[in-house]
Amino acid sequence: MDKVERLYHLDRLLAGRRTALPLAAIMAELQCSESSARRTIDELREHYQAPLIYDRPAQGWRYDTRHGEHPVQLPGLWFSDTELHALLTAHEILGAIPPGLLQDDLAPLTARIHAILARRGLAPDQLARRIRLIPIGARPLSPRGFGVIATALLQRRRLRIHYRARTSPHSGTREVSPERLTWYRNNWYLDAWCHQADGYRRFACECIADPQALATPAEDCGEAELDAYFADAYGIFAGPAPHTAVLRFSPARARWVADEQWHPDQQGQRLPDGHYELRLPYGTATELLMDILRHGPEVQILSPPELIDAARDLLARTLAQYD
C-alpha cells in the first residue's frame, strides 16, 4: 500500500471497531513497518484532526467515540497517486474532445486533483504539456446543441431534430429516441431510433440543428440489438454487412497494415511472398474505398468484383480531372 491507501485503510479499520487495535495488528493490516504505521497514525491525527487516542489499558489505538460513530470524515475524493494521475489524464483527454461538454462542471474537481497532487510533490501541469490531441478532420459542433443531445440521451427522453444530411440539400424534421453517442474519427455521431423511418439511423451531430428535448420517454433498445445493427458494417456506415472485401497489401505496406484494426471481425494473414491479405465484412463501400485508396498502388482489391469495379470507376473519374 502507498501512504494514501494506508490512511484510508486505517480509518476504515478503526471506524468499525469499539475496541482498541494494537500497533502490531495495525502493522499487519497495513502491511508496513512500525515506523510507517506510526507515521500513518500521526498524519491521521494531526492532518485530518481525527480523534485517535491511545488506550493504555487496552494497549492499542481507537477512535474516541464520544463524538459519534464515525468521528472523522476523510475527503470524498480519495485516490492513490497513480489513480489521481490516471483520472487527470482521462480528464485532459476528454477536455480536448470537442465541444468540451463537461469542462465547466469538472473545473472544481480538476482544481481539487491539482491541489492533492501538488501536496504530494507531483506536477499536474505536465499532463497538458506532454499530452496532445490533434483532431484532424474535426467538424464544428455547437456546444449548446450537443449538450441538449447528450442530456436527452442520459435522461432517456426523445428528441425533435432538424437534420440536413450531406447527401441531400434538403433538411427535415424528425423525432428520434437517442440510444448512443459515438466518437469516431474526430467527430460525434448519434445512434438513434427514428420514429419517422421506423428504424435505426445514425446522425452526424454537426448536421443536427436546433435539437429539442421532449417530455416523451425515449424507446430503449437493447445493447445487443444496437450492436447487431451498427457494429457489423464497415466504419460509420451502419447496417448489415453481407459482403467480404479481400485486400492484398505490398510487403512494404504490410508492416503497417498488419497491426491495424479496420473491423472487429477482420481476418489477416501474411503470405509467403511477404504480402499481407486482409479480409473484412462491409455493407456500404463508400468509406471502405476511401481507406483502401489512400494506400495507392500498395494495395490491390482481390474481391468482390463489384468492389473492384467501384474502385476502378472512382480512380478513372479522379484521373479524368487531370487530363
PDB file of C-alpha atoms in Angstrom:
ATOM      1  CA  MET A   1       0.000   0.000   0.000  1.00  0.00           C
ATOM      2  CA  ASP A   2       1.097   3.573  -0.540  1.00  0.00           C
ATOM      3  CA  LYS A   3       0.641   6.330   2.047  1.00  0.00           C
ATOM      4  CA  VAL A   4      -2.814   7.331   0.833  1.00  0.00           C
ATOM      5  CA  GLU A   5      -4.115   3.780   0.866  1.00  0.00           C
ATOM      6  CA  ARG A   6      -2.757   3.230   4.383  1.00  0.00           C
ATOM      7  CA  LEU A   7      -4.565   6.332   5.695  1.00  0.00           C
ATOM      8  CA  TYR A   8      -7.836   5.266   4.128  1.00  0.00           C
ATOM      9  CA  HIS A   9      -7.477   1.662   5.300  1.00  0.00           C
ATOM     10  CA  LEU A  10      -6.625   2.652   8.873  1.00  0.00           C
ATOM     11  CA  ASP A  11      -9.671   4.902   9.050  1.00  0.00           C
ATOM     12  CA  ARG A  12     -11.884   2.051   7.863  1.00  0.00           C
ATOM     13  CA  LEU A  13     -10.352  -0.326  10.397  1.00  0.00           C
ATOM     14  CA  LEU A  14     -10.877   1.991  13.358  1.00  0.00           C
ATOM     15  CA  ALA A  15     -14.311   3.265  12.301  1.00  0.00           C
ATOM     16  CA  GLY A  16     -15.783  -0.214  12.566  1.00  0.00           C
ATOM     17  CA  ARG A  17     -14.327  -1.097  15.970  1.00  0.00           C
ATOM     18  CA  ARG A  18     -15.337  -0.464  19.559  1.00  0.00           C
ATOM     19  CA  THR A  19     -12.139  -1.916  20.999  1.00  0.00           C
ATOM     20  CA  ALA A  20      -8.563  -0.692  20.648  1.00  0.00           C
ATOM     21  CA  LEU A  21      -6.317  -2.036  17.891  1.00  0.00           C
ATOM     22  CA  PRO A  22      -2.740  -2.918  18.936  1.00  0.00           C
ATOM     23  CA  LEU A  23       0.141  -1.450  16.943  1.00  0.00           C
ATOM     24  CA  ALA A  24       1.228  -4.910  15.797  1.00  0.00           C
ATOM     25  CA  ALA A  25      -2.237  -5.543  14.359  1.00  0.00           C
ATOM     26  CA  ILE A  26      -2.149  -2.167  12.584  1.00  0.00           C
ATOM     27  CA  MET A  27       1.245  -3.041  11.051  1.00  0.00           C
ATOM     28  CA  ALA A  28      -0.124  -6.369   9.829  1.00  0.00           C
ATOM     29  CA  GLU A  29      -3.281  -4.838   8.348  1.00  0.00           C
ATOM     30  CA  LEU A  30      -1.409  -2.002   6.629  1.00  0.00           C
ATOM     31  CA  GLN A  31       1.437  -4.292   5.551  1.00  0.00           C
ATOM     32  CA  CYS A  32       4.077  -1.836   6.720  1.00  0.00           C
ATOM     33  CA  SER A  33       6.853  -1.322   9.248  1.00  0.00           C
ATOM     34  CA  GLU A  34       6.394   0.086  12.759  1.00  0.00           C
ATOM     35  CA  SER A  35       7.742   3.495  11.706  1.00  0.00           C
ATOM     36  CA  SER A  36       5.313   3.678   8.747  1.00  0.00           C
ATOM     37  CA  ALA A  37       2.408   2.658  10.956  1.00  0.00           C
ATOM     38  CA  ARG A  38       3.252   5.369  13.492  1.00  0.00           C
ATOM     39  CA  ARG A  39       3.559   7.991  10.722  1.00  0.00           C
ATOM     40  CA  THR A  40       0.134   6.972   9.408  1.00  0.00           C
ATOM     41  CA  ILE A  41      -1.379   7.312  12.882  1.00  0.00           C
ATOM     42  CA  ASP A  42       0.249  10.728  13.369  1.00  0.00           C
ATOM     43  CA  GLU A  43      -0.942  12.037   9.991  1.00  0.00           C
ATOM     44  CA  LEU A  44      -4.497  10.859  10.616  1.00  0.00           C
ATOM     45  CA  ARG A  45      -4.495  12.681  13.965  1.00  0.00           C
ATOM     46  CA  GLU A  46      -2.669  15.853  13.001  1.00  0.00           C
ATOM     47  CA  HIS A  47      -3.544  16.459   9.355  1.00  0.00           C
ATOM     48  CA  TYR A  48      -7.167  15.286   9.449  1.00  0.00           C
ATOM     49  CA  GLN A  49      -7.878  16.056  13.127  1.00  0.00           C
ATOM     50  CA  ALA A  50      -9.056  12.517  13.763  1.00  0.00           C
ATOM     51  CA  PRO A  51      -9.886  11.916  17.446  1.00  0.00           C
ATOM     52  CA  LEU A  52      -7.500   8.979  17.514  1.00  0.00           C
ATOM     53  CA  ILE A  53      -6.400   8.118  21.049  1.00  0.00           C
ATOM     54  CA  TYR A  54      -4.103   5.568  22.609  1.00  0.00           C
ATOM     55  CA  ASP A  55      -5.973   3.357  25.089  1.00  0.00           C
ATOM     56  CA  ARG A  56      -3.289   2.432  27.635  1.00  0.00           C
ATOM     57  CA  PRO A  57      -5.276  -0.261  29.496  1.00  0.00           C
ATOM     58  CA  ALA A  58      -6.058  -1.978  26.189  1.00  0.00           C
ATOM     59  CA  GLN A  59      -2.584  -1.174  24.760  1.00  0.00           C
ATOM     60  CA  GLY A  60      -3.963  -0.113  21.398  1.00  0.00           C
ATOM     61  CA  TRP A  61      -5.395   2.674  19.278  1.00  0.00           C
ATOM     62  CA  ARG A  62      -9.064   3.542  18.840  1.00  0.00           C
ATOM     63  CA  TYR A  63     -11.366   6.394  17.897  1.00  0.00           C
ATOM     64  CA  ASP A  64     -12.847   8.481  20.678  1.00  0.00           C
ATOM     65  CA  THR A  65     -16.489   7.563  20.012  1.00  0.00           C
ATOM     66  CA  ARG A  66     -17.841  10.263  22.310  1.00  0.00           C
ATOM     67  CA  HIS A  67     -18.106  12.390  19.122  1.00  0.00           C
ATOM     68  CA  GLY A  68     -20.194   9.859  17.209  1.00  0.00           C
ATOM     69  CA  GLU A  69     -19.937   6.533  15.467  1.00  0.00           C
ATOM     70  CA  HIS A  70     -17.562   7.778  12.770  1.00  0.00           C
ATOM     71  CA  PRO A  71     -15.907  10.921  14.141  1.00  0.00           C
ATOM     72  CA  VAL A  72     -13.666  11.648  11.142  1.00  0.00           C
ATOM     73  CA  GLN A  73     -14.571  12.140   7.504  1.00  0.00           C
ATOM     74  CA  LEU A  74     -11.760  11.781   5.027  1.00  0.00           C
ATOM     75  CA  PRO A  75     -12.096  13.666   1.736  1.00  0.00           C
ATOM     76  CA  GLY A  76     -14.598  12.112  -0.630  1.00  0.00           C
ATOM     77  CA  LEU A  77     -12.050  12.214  -3.432  1.00  0.00           C
ATOM     78  CA  TRP A  78      -9.566   9.663  -2.164  1.00  0.00           C
ATOM     79  CA  PHE A  79      -7.192   8.117  -4.672  1.00  0.00           C
ATOM     80  CA  SER A  80      -3.629   6.925  -4.801  1.00  0.00           C
ATOM     81  CA  ASP A  81      -1.032   8.929  -6.740  1.00  0.00           C
ATOM     82  CA  THR A  82      -1.322   6.576  -9.692  1.00  0.00           C
ATOM     83  CA  GLU A  83      -5.125   6.759  -9.683  1.00  0.00           C
ATOM     84  CA  LEU A  84      -5.050  10.562  -9.498  1.00  0.00           C
ATOM     85  CA  HIS A  85      -2.708  10.733 -12.472  1.00  0.00           C
ATOM     86  CA  ALA A  86      -4.930   8.353 -14.433  1.00  0.00           C
ATOM     87  CA  LEU A  87      -8.043  10.380 -13.576  1.00  0.00           C
ATOM     88  CA  LEU A  88      -6.387  13.647 -14.533  1.00  0.00           C
ATOM     89  CA  THR A  89      -5.073  12.150 -17.776  1.00  0.00           C
ATOM     90  CA  ALA A  90      -8.581  10.975 -18.695  1.00  0.00           C
ATOM     91  CA  HIS A  91      -9.886  14.450 -17.877  1.00  0.00           C
ATOM     92  CA  GLU A  92      -7.288  16.076 -20.138  1.00  0.00           C
ATOM     93  CA  ILE A  93      -8.211  13.759 -22.996  1.00  0.00           C
ATOM     94  CA  LEU A  94     -11.967  14.250 -22.576  1.00  0.00           C
ATOM     95  CA  GLY A  95     -11.500  18.008 -22.322  1.00  0.00           C
ATOM     96  CA  ALA A  96      -9.658  18.041 -25.637  1.00  0.00           C
ATOM     97  CA  ILE A  97     -12.520  16.297 -27.454  1.00  0.00           C
ATOM     98  CA  PRO A  98     -14.897  18.977 -28.761  1.00  0.00           C
ATOM     99  CA  PRO A  99     -17.159  20.508 -27.694  1.00  0.00           C
ATOM    100  CA  GLY A 100     -15.825  20.102 -24.134  1.00  0.00           C
ATOM    101  CA  LEU A 101     -19.267  19.315 -22.778  1.00  0.00           C
ATOM    102  CA  LEU A 102     -18.257  18.883 -19.125  1.00  0.00           C
ATOM    103  CA  GLN A 103     -15.300  21.278 -18.881  1.00  0.00           C
ATOM    104  CA  ASP A 104     -17.081  23.877 -16.717  1.00  0.00           C
ATOM    105  CA  ASP A 105     -18.694  21.253 -14.477  1.00  0.00           C
ATOM    106  CA  LEU A 106     -15.406  19.401 -13.982  1.00  0.00           C
ATOM    107  CA  ALA A 107     -13.333  22.526 -13.244  1.00  0.00           C
ATOM    108  CA  PRO A 108     -13.775  22.308  -9.420  1.00  0.00           C
ATOM    109  CA  LEU A 109     -12.870  18.607  -9.491  1.00  0.00           C
ATOM    110  CA  THR A 110      -9.787  19.357 -11.592  1.00  0.00           C
ATOM    111  CA  ALA A 111      -8.662  22.073  -9.178  1.00  0.00           C
ATOM    112  CA  ARG A 112      -9.004  19.661  -6.263  1.00  0.00           C
ATOM    113  CA  ILE A 113      -6.996  16.961  -8.034  1.00  0.00           C
ATOM    114  CA  HIS A 114      -4.291  19.527  -8.839  1.00  0.00           C
ATOM    115  CA  ALA A 115      -4.114  20.547  -5.181  1.00  0.00           C
ATOM    116  CA  ILE A 116      -3.796  16.961  -3.947  1.00  0.00           C
ATOM    117  CA  LEU A 117      -1.083  16.166  -6.487  1.00  0.00           C
ATOM    118  CA  ALA A 118       0.803  19.346  -5.601  1.00  0.00           C
ATOM    119  CA  ARG A 119       0.797  18.392  -1.898  1.00  0.00           C
ATOM    120  CA  ARG A 120       2.439  15.122  -2.888  1.00  0.00           C
ATOM    121  CA  GLY A 121       5.149  16.847  -4.878  1.00  0.00           C
ATOM    122  CA  LEU A 122       3.729  15.939  -8.294  1.00  0.00           C
ATOM    123  CA  ALA A 123       3.343  18.303 -11.250  1.00  0.00           C
ATOM    124  CA  PRO A 124      -0.151  18.117 -12.809  1.00  0.00           C
ATOM    125  CA  ASP A 125       0.696  20.819 -15.362  1.00  0.00           C
ATOM    126  CA  GLN A 126       2.993  18.311 -17.070  1.00  0.00           C
ATOM    127  CA  LEU A 127      -0.048  16.484 -18.446  1.00  0.00           C
ATOM    128  CA  ALA A 128      -1.156  19.427 -20.572  1.00  0.00           C
ATOM    129  CA  ARG A 129       2.415  19.867 -21.811  1.00  0.00           C
ATOM    130  CA  ARG A 130       3.086  16.204 -22.553  1.00  0.00           C
ATOM    131  CA  ILE A 131      -0.275  15.025 -23.931  1.00  0.00           C
ATOM    132  CA  ARG A 132      -1.509  16.471 -27.202  1.00  0.00           C
ATOM    133  CA  LEU A 133      -4.536  15.558 -29.313  1.00  0.00           C
ATOM    134  CA  ILE A 134      -4.637  16.764 -32.910  1.00  0.00           C
ATOM    135  CA  PRO A 135      -8.251  16.478 -34.169  1.00  0.00           C
ATOM    136  CA  ILE A 136      -7.615  16.396 -37.918  1.00  0.00           C
ATOM    137  CA  GLY A 137     -10.878  16.480 -39.856  1.00  0.00           C
ATOM    138  CA  ALA A 138     -12.993  17.571 -36.884  1.00  0.00           C
ATOM    139  CA  ARG A 139     -16.117  19.462 -37.974  1.00  0.00           C
ATOM    140  CA  PRO A 140     -17.503  22.445 -35.980  1.00  0.00           C
ATOM    141  CA  LEU A 141     -20.137  21.482 -33.450  1.00  0.00           C
ATOM    142  CA  SER A 142     -22.432  23.658 -31.328  1.00  0.00           C
ATOM    143  CA  PRO A 143     -21.725  23.086 -27.607  1.00  0.00           C
ATOM    144  CA  ARG A 144     -25.289  24.094 -26.694  1.00  0.00           C
ATOM    145  CA  GLY A 145     -26.885  21.749 -29.219  1.00  0.00           C
ATOM    146  CA  PHE A 146     -24.572  18.917 -28.251  1.00  0.00           C
ATOM    147  CA  GLY A 147     -25.460  19.493 -24.591  1.00  0.00           C
ATOM    148  CA  VAL A 148     -29.175  19.114 -25.381  1.00  0.00           C
ATOM    149  CA  ILE A 149     -28.493  15.859 -27.255  1.00  0.00           C
ATOM    150  CA  ALA A 150     -26.293  14.401 -24.507  1.00  0.00           C
ATOM    151  CA  THR A 151     -28.733  15.373 -21.737  1.00  0.00           C
ATOM    152  CA  ALA A 152     -31.724  13.844 -23.541  1.00  0.00           C
ATOM    153  CA  LEU A 153     -29.677  10.702 -24.183  1.00  0.00           C
ATOM    154  CA  LEU A 154     -28.813  10.245 -20.488  1.00  0.00           C
ATOM    155  CA  GLN A 155     -32.279  11.255 -19.238  1.00  0.00           C
ATOM    156  CA  ARG A 156     -33.860   8.856 -21.759  1.00  0.00           C
ATOM    157  CA  ARG A 157     -36.067  11.443 -23.459  1.00  0.00           C
ATOM    158  CA  ARG A 158     -36.981  11.764 -27.123  1.00  0.00           C
ATOM    159  CA  LEU A 159     -35.516  14.492 -29.319  1.00  0.00           C
ATOM    160  CA  ARG A 160     -37.032  16.599 -32.071  1.00  0.00           C
ATOM    161  CA  ILE A 161     -34.275  17.496 -34.532  1.00  0.00           C
ATOM    162  CA  HIS A 162     -33.858  19.302 -37.835  1.00  0.00           C
ATOM    163  CA  TYR A 163     -31.430  17.217 -39.842  1.00  0.00           C
ATOM    164  CA  ARG A 164     -29.627  18.044 -43.069  1.00  0.00           C
ATOM    165  CA  ALA A 165     -27.767  15.052 -44.426  1.00  0.00           C
ATOM    166  CA  ARG A 166     -24.724  15.866 -46.530  1.00  0.00           C
ATOM    167  CA  THR A 167     -26.050  13.603 -49.262  1.00  0.00           C
ATOM    168  CA  SER A 168     -29.063  15.897 -49.737  1.00  0.00           C
ATOM    169  CA  PRO A 169     -29.529  19.681 -49.998  1.00  0.00           C
ATOM    170  CA  HIS A 170     -32.792  19.458 -48.061  1.00  0.00           C
ATOM    171  CA  SER A 171     -33.388  19.208 -44.324  1.00  0.00           C
ATOM    172  CA  GLY A 172     -36.242  17.546 -42.500  1.00  0.00           C
ATOM    173  CA  THR A 173     -37.717  17.356 -39.014  1.00  0.00           C
ATOM    174  CA  ARG A 174     -37.519  14.051 -37.182  1.00  0.00           C
ATOM    175  CA  GLU A 175     -38.453  12.683 -33.805  1.00  0.00           C
ATOM    176  CA  VAL A 176     -35.879  10.236 -32.522  1.00  0.00           C
ATOM    177  CA  SER A 177     -35.091   8.168 -29.453  1.00  0.00           C
ATOM    178  CA  PRO A 178     -31.374   8.744 -28.762  1.00  0.00           C
ATOM    179  CA  GLU A 179     -29.588   5.497 -27.978  1.00  0.00           C
ATOM    180  CA  ARG A 180     -25.844   6.140 -28.073  1.00  0.00           C
ATOM    181  CA  LEU A 181     -23.230   8.789 -28.855  1.00  0.00           C
ATOM    182  CA  THR A 182     -20.214   7.617 -30.844  1.00  0.00           C
ATOM    183  CA  TRP A 183     -16.888   9.478 -31.165  1.00  0.00           C
ATOM    184  CA  TYR A 184     -15.465   8.343 -34.500  1.00  0.00           C
ATOM    185  CA  ARG A 185     -12.586   9.858 -36.465  1.00  0.00           C
ATOM    186  CA  ASN A 186     -12.703  13.128 -34.530  1.00  0.00           C
ATOM    187  CA  ASN A 187     -16.451  13.670 -34.886  1.00  0.00           C
ATOM    188  CA  TRP A 188     -19.588  12.843 -32.911  1.00  0.00           C
ATOM    189  CA  TYR A 189     -22.442  10.691 -34.225  1.00  0.00           C
ATOM    190  CA  LEU A 190     -25.817   9.946 -32.659  1.00  0.00           C
ATOM    191  CA  ASP A 191     -27.190   6.409 -32.959  1.00  0.00           C
ATOM    192  CA  ALA A 192     -30.960   6.630 -32.619  1.00  0.00           C
ATOM    193  CA  TRP A 193     -34.302   5.063 -33.377  1.00  0.00           C
ATOM    194  CA  CYS A 194     -36.037   7.285 -35.930  1.00  0.00           C
ATOM    195  CA  HIS A 195     -39.798   7.254 -35.383  1.00  0.00           C
ATOM    196  CA  GLN A 196     -40.491   8.624 -38.883  1.00  0.00           C
ATOM    197  CA  ALA A 197     -38.424   5.937 -40.629  1.00  0.00           C
ATOM    198  CA  ASP A 198     -39.405   3.294 -38.063  1.00  0.00           C
ATOM    199  CA  GLY A 199     -35.805   2.105 -37.897  1.00  0.00           C
ATOM    200  CA  TYR A 200     -32.292   2.777 -36.675  1.00  0.00           C
ATOM    201  CA  ARG A 201     -30.418   5.727 -38.091  1.00  0.00           C
ATOM    202  CA  ARG A 202     -27.015   7.312 -37.450  1.00  0.00           C
ATOM    203  CA  PHE A 203     -26.886  11.122 -37.449  1.00  0.00           C
ATOM    204  CA  ALA A 204     -23.792  13.316 -37.728  1.00  0.00           C
ATOM    205  CA  CYS A 205     -24.171  15.649 -34.733  1.00  0.00           C
ATOM    206  CA  GLU A 206     -22.878  18.731 -36.564  1.00  0.00           C
ATOM    207  CA  CYS A 207     -25.748  18.299 -39.074  1.00  0.00           C
ATOM    208  CA  ILE A 208     -28.374  18.403 -36.312  1.00  0.00           C
ATOM    209  CA  ALA A 209     -29.931  21.867 -35.969  1.00  0.00           C
ATOM    210  CA  ASP A 210     -31.987  23.125 -33.023  1.00  0.00           C
ATOM    211  CA  PRO A 211     -32.388  19.852 -31.079  1.00  0.00           C
ATOM    212  CA  GLN A 212     -35.248  19.951 -28.585  1.00  0.00           C
ATOM    213  CA  ALA A 213     -35.717  17.509 -25.744  1.00  0.00           C
ATOM    214  CA  LEU A 214     -39.302  16.273 -25.463  1.00  0.00           C
ATOM    215  CA  ALA A 215     -41.211  15.094 -22.420  1.00  0.00           C
ATOM    216  CA  THR A 216     -41.940  11.769 -24.138  1.00  0.00           C
ATOM    217  CA  PRO A 217     -39.753   8.929 -22.834  1.00  0.00           C
ATOM    218  CA  ALA A 218     -37.298   7.502 -25.344  1.00  0.00           C
ATOM    219  CA  GLU A 219     -37.605   3.960 -26.635  1.00  0.00           C
ATOM    220  CA  ASP A 220     -34.980   1.750 -25.001  1.00  0.00           C
ATOM    221  CA  CYS A 221     -33.215  -0.555 -27.429  1.00  0.00           C
ATOM    222  CA  GLY A 222     -31.052  -3.372 -26.155  1.00  0.00           C
ATOM    223  CA  GLU A 223     -27.277  -3.215 -26.389  1.00  0.00           C
ATOM    224  CA  ALA A 224     -27.124  -6.424 -28.420  1.00  0.00           C
ATOM    225  CA  GLU A 225     -29.696  -5.092 -30.884  1.00  0.00           C
ATOM    226  CA  LEU A 226     -27.775  -1.836 -31.303  1.00  0.00           C
ATOM    227  CA  ASP A 227     -24.522  -3.664 -31.869  1.00  0.00           C
ATOM    228  CA  ALA A 228     -26.122  -6.023 -34.346  1.00  0.00           C
ATOM    229  CA  TYR A 229     -27.219  -3.079 -36.478  1.00  0.00           C
ATOM    230  CA  PHE A 230     -24.436  -0.538 -36.033  1.00  0.00           C
ATOM    231  CA  ALA A 231     -21.333  -2.637 -35.410  1.00  0.00           C
ATOM    232  CA  ASP A 232     -21.448  -5.119 -38.293  1.00  0.00           C
ATOM    233  CA  ALA A 233     -20.913  -2.764 -41.222  1.00  0.00           C
ATOM    234  CA  TYR A 234     -17.551  -1.235 -42.035  1.00  0.00           C
ATOM    235  CA  GLY A 235     -16.866   2.171 -40.445  1.00  0.00           C
ATOM    236  CA  ILE A 236     -19.560   4.685 -39.669  1.00  0.00           C
ATOM    237  CA  PHE A 237     -21.932   3.404 -42.376  1.00  0.00           C
ATOM    238  CA  ALA A 238     -24.225   1.239 -40.293  1.00  0.00           C
ATOM    239  CA  GLY A 239     -26.370  -1.684 -41.343  1.00  0.00           C
ATOM    240  CA  PRO A 240     -25.906  -5.336 -42.285  1.00  0.00           C
ATOM    241  CA  ALA A 241     -22.553  -6.387 -43.741  1.00  0.00           C
ATOM    242  CA  PRO A 242     -23.330  -9.021 -46.397  1.00  0.00           C
ATOM    243  CA  HIS A 243     -20.094  -8.536 -48.369  1.00  0.00           C
ATOM    244  CA  THR A 244     -16.492  -9.504 -47.637  1.00  0.00           C
ATOM    245  CA  ALA A 245     -13.636  -7.482 -49.059  1.00  0.00           C
ATOM    246  CA  VAL A 246     -10.356  -9.267 -49.765  1.00  0.00           C
ATOM    247  CA  LEU A 247      -7.347  -6.953 -49.999  1.00  0.00           C
ATOM    248  CA  ARG A 248      -3.677  -7.668 -50.705  1.00  0.00           C
ATOM    249  CA  PHE A 249      -1.031  -5.233 -49.476  1.00  0.00           C
ATOM    250  CA  SER A 250       2.548  -4.949 -50.664  1.00  0.00           C
ATOM    251  CA  PRO A 251       5.340  -6.250 -48.384  1.00  0.00           C
ATOM    252  CA  ALA A 252       6.357  -2.651 -47.573  1.00  0.00           C
ATOM    253  CA  ARG A 253       2.838  -1.631 -46.547  1.00  0.00           C
ATOM    254  CA  ALA A 254       2.198  -4.945 -44.793  1.00  0.00           C
ATOM    255  CA  ARG A 255       4.449  -3.852 -41.936  1.00  0.00           C
ATOM    256  CA  TRP A 256       1.880  -1.125 -41.159  1.00  0.00           C
ATOM    257  CA  VAL A 257      -1.449  -2.706 -42.030  1.00  0.00           C
ATOM    258  CA  ALA A 258      -0.816  -5.986 -40.186  1.00  0.00           C
ATOM    259  CA  ASP A 259      -1.033  -4.064 -36.893  1.00  0.00           C
ATOM    260  CA  GLU A 260      -4.156  -2.051 -37.783  1.00  0.00           C
ATOM    261  CA  GLN A 261      -7.740  -2.900 -36.938  1.00  0.00           C
ATOM    262  CA  TRP A 262     -10.128  -1.982 -39.716  1.00  0.00           C
ATOM    263  CA  HIS A 263     -13.026  -4.065 -38.388  1.00  0.00           C
ATOM    264  CA  PRO A 264     -13.584  -6.198 -35.241  1.00  0.00           C
ATOM    265  CA  ASP A 265     -14.258  -9.289 -37.391  1.00  0.00           C
ATOM    266  CA  GLN A 266     -11.372  -8.879 -39.824  1.00  0.00           C
ATOM    267  CA  GLN A 267      -9.036 -11.770 -40.695  1.00  0.00           C
ATOM    268  CA  GLY A 268      -5.475 -11.191 -41.822  1.00  0.00           C
ATOM    269  CA  GLN A 269      -2.548 -13.353 -42.813  1.00  0.00           C
ATOM    270  CA  ARG A 270       0.982 -12.832 -44.062  1.00  0.00           C
ATOM    271  CA  LEU A 271       1.613 -14.539 -47.386  1.00  0.00           C
ATOM    272  CA  PRO A 272       4.811 -16.470 -48.226  1.00  0.00           C
ATOM    273  CA  ASP A 273       5.925 -13.757 -50.669  1.00  0.00           C
ATOM    274  CA  GLY A 274       5.733 -11.043 -47.972  1.00  0.00           C
ATOM    275  CA  HIS A 275       2.351  -9.628 -48.983  1.00  0.00           C
ATOM    276  CA  TYR A 276      -0.440  -9.256 -46.426  1.00  0.00           C
ATOM    277  CA  GLU A 277      -4.007 -10.408 -47.111  1.00  0.00           C
ATOM    278  CA  LEU A 278      -6.874  -8.768 -45.230  1.00  0.00           C
ATOM    279  CA  ARG A 279     -10.489  -9.936 -45.222  1.00  0.00           C
ATOM    280  CA  LEU A 280     -13.223  -7.813 -43.654  1.00  0.00           C
ATOM    281  CA  PRO A 281     -17.023  -7.506 -43.848  1.00  0.00           C
ATOM    282  CA  TYR A 282     -18.715  -4.391 -45.183  1.00  0.00           C
ATOM    283  CA  GLY A 283     -22.107  -3.121 -46.271  1.00  0.00           C
ATOM    284  CA  THR A 284     -21.775   0.256 -47.959  1.00  0.00           C
ATOM    285  CA  ALA A 285     -18.470   0.599 -49.827  1.00  0.00           C
ATOM    286  CA  THR A 286     -18.136   4.395 -49.538  1.00  0.00           C
ATOM    287  CA  GLU A 287     -15.877   4.629 -46.510  1.00  0.00           C
ATOM    288  CA  LEU A 288     -14.076   1.381 -47.210  1.00  0.00           C
ATOM    289  CA  LEU A 289     -12.981   2.660 -50.627  1.00  0.00           C
ATOM    290  CA  MET A 290     -11.616   5.836 -49.041  1.00  0.00           C
ATOM    291  CA  ASP A 291      -9.457   3.761 -46.704  1.00  0.00           C
ATOM    292  CA  ILE A 292      -8.317   1.404 -49.439  1.00  0.00           C
ATOM    293  CA  LEU A 293      -7.347   4.073 -51.965  1.00  0.00           C
ATOM    294  CA  ARG A 294      -5.260   6.069 -49.503  1.00  0.00           C
ATOM    295  CA  HIS A 295      -2.726   3.256 -49.858  1.00  0.00           C
ATOM    296  CA  GLY A 296      -2.449   3.927 -53.599  1.00  0.00           C
ATOM    297  CA  PRO A 297      -0.511   1.288 -55.578  1.00  0.00           C
ATOM    298  CA  GLU A 298       0.468  -0.550 -52.360  1.00  0.00           C
ATOM    299  CA  VAL A 299      -2.912  -2.347 -52.202  1.00  0.00           C
ATOM    300  CA  GLN A 300      -4.972  -4.423 -54.614  1.00  0.00           C
ATOM    301  CA  ILE A 301      -8.626  -5.411 -54.226  1.00  0.00           C
ATOM    302  CA  LEU A 302      -8.982  -9.131 -54.978  1.00  0.00           C
ATOM    303  CA  SER A 303     -12.745  -9.432 -54.415  1.00  0.00           C
ATOM    304  CA  PRO A 304     -15.676  -9.000 -54.655  1.00  0.00           C
ATOM    305  CA  PRO A 305     -15.994  -7.912 -58.309  1.00  0.00           C
ATOM    306  CA  GLU A 306     -18.411  -5.072 -57.525  1.00  0.00           C
ATOM    307  CA  LEU A 307     -15.885  -3.517 -55.132  1.00  0.00           C
ATOM    308  CA  ILE A 308     -13.171  -3.789 -57.808  1.00  0.00           C
ATOM    309  CA  ASP A 309     -15.488  -2.093 -60.329  1.00  0.00           C
ATOM    310  CA  ALA A 310     -16.330   0.677 -57.860  1.00  0.00           C
ATOM    311  CA  ALA A 311     -12.631   1.345 -57.209  1.00  0.00           C
ATOM    312  CA  ARG A 312     -11.832   1.308 -60.938  1.00  0.00           C
ATOM    313  CA  ASP A 313     -14.648   3.779 -61.634  1.00  0.00           C
ATOM    314  CA  LEU A 314     -13.587   6.082 -58.824  1.00  0.00           C
ATOM    315  CA  LEU A 315      -9.968   6.083 -59.984  1.00  0.00           C
ATOM    316  CA  ALA A 316     -10.968   6.706 -63.601  1.00  0.00           C
ATOM    317  CA  ARG A 317     -13.091   9.703 -62.657  1.00  0.00           C
ATOM    318  CA  THR A 318     -10.264  11.004 -60.482  1.00  0.00           C
ATOM    319  CA  LEU A 319      -7.712  10.711 -63.315  1.00  0.00           C
ATOM    320  CA  ALA A 320     -10.146  12.422 -65.698  1.00  0.00           C
ATOM    321  CA  GLN A 321      -9.783  15.553 -63.566  1.00  0.00           C
ATOM    322  CA  TYR A 322      -6.117  15.757 -64.678  1.00  0.00           C
ATOM    323  CA  ASP A 323      -6.475  15.004 -68.423  1.00  0.00           C
TER     324      ASP A 323
END
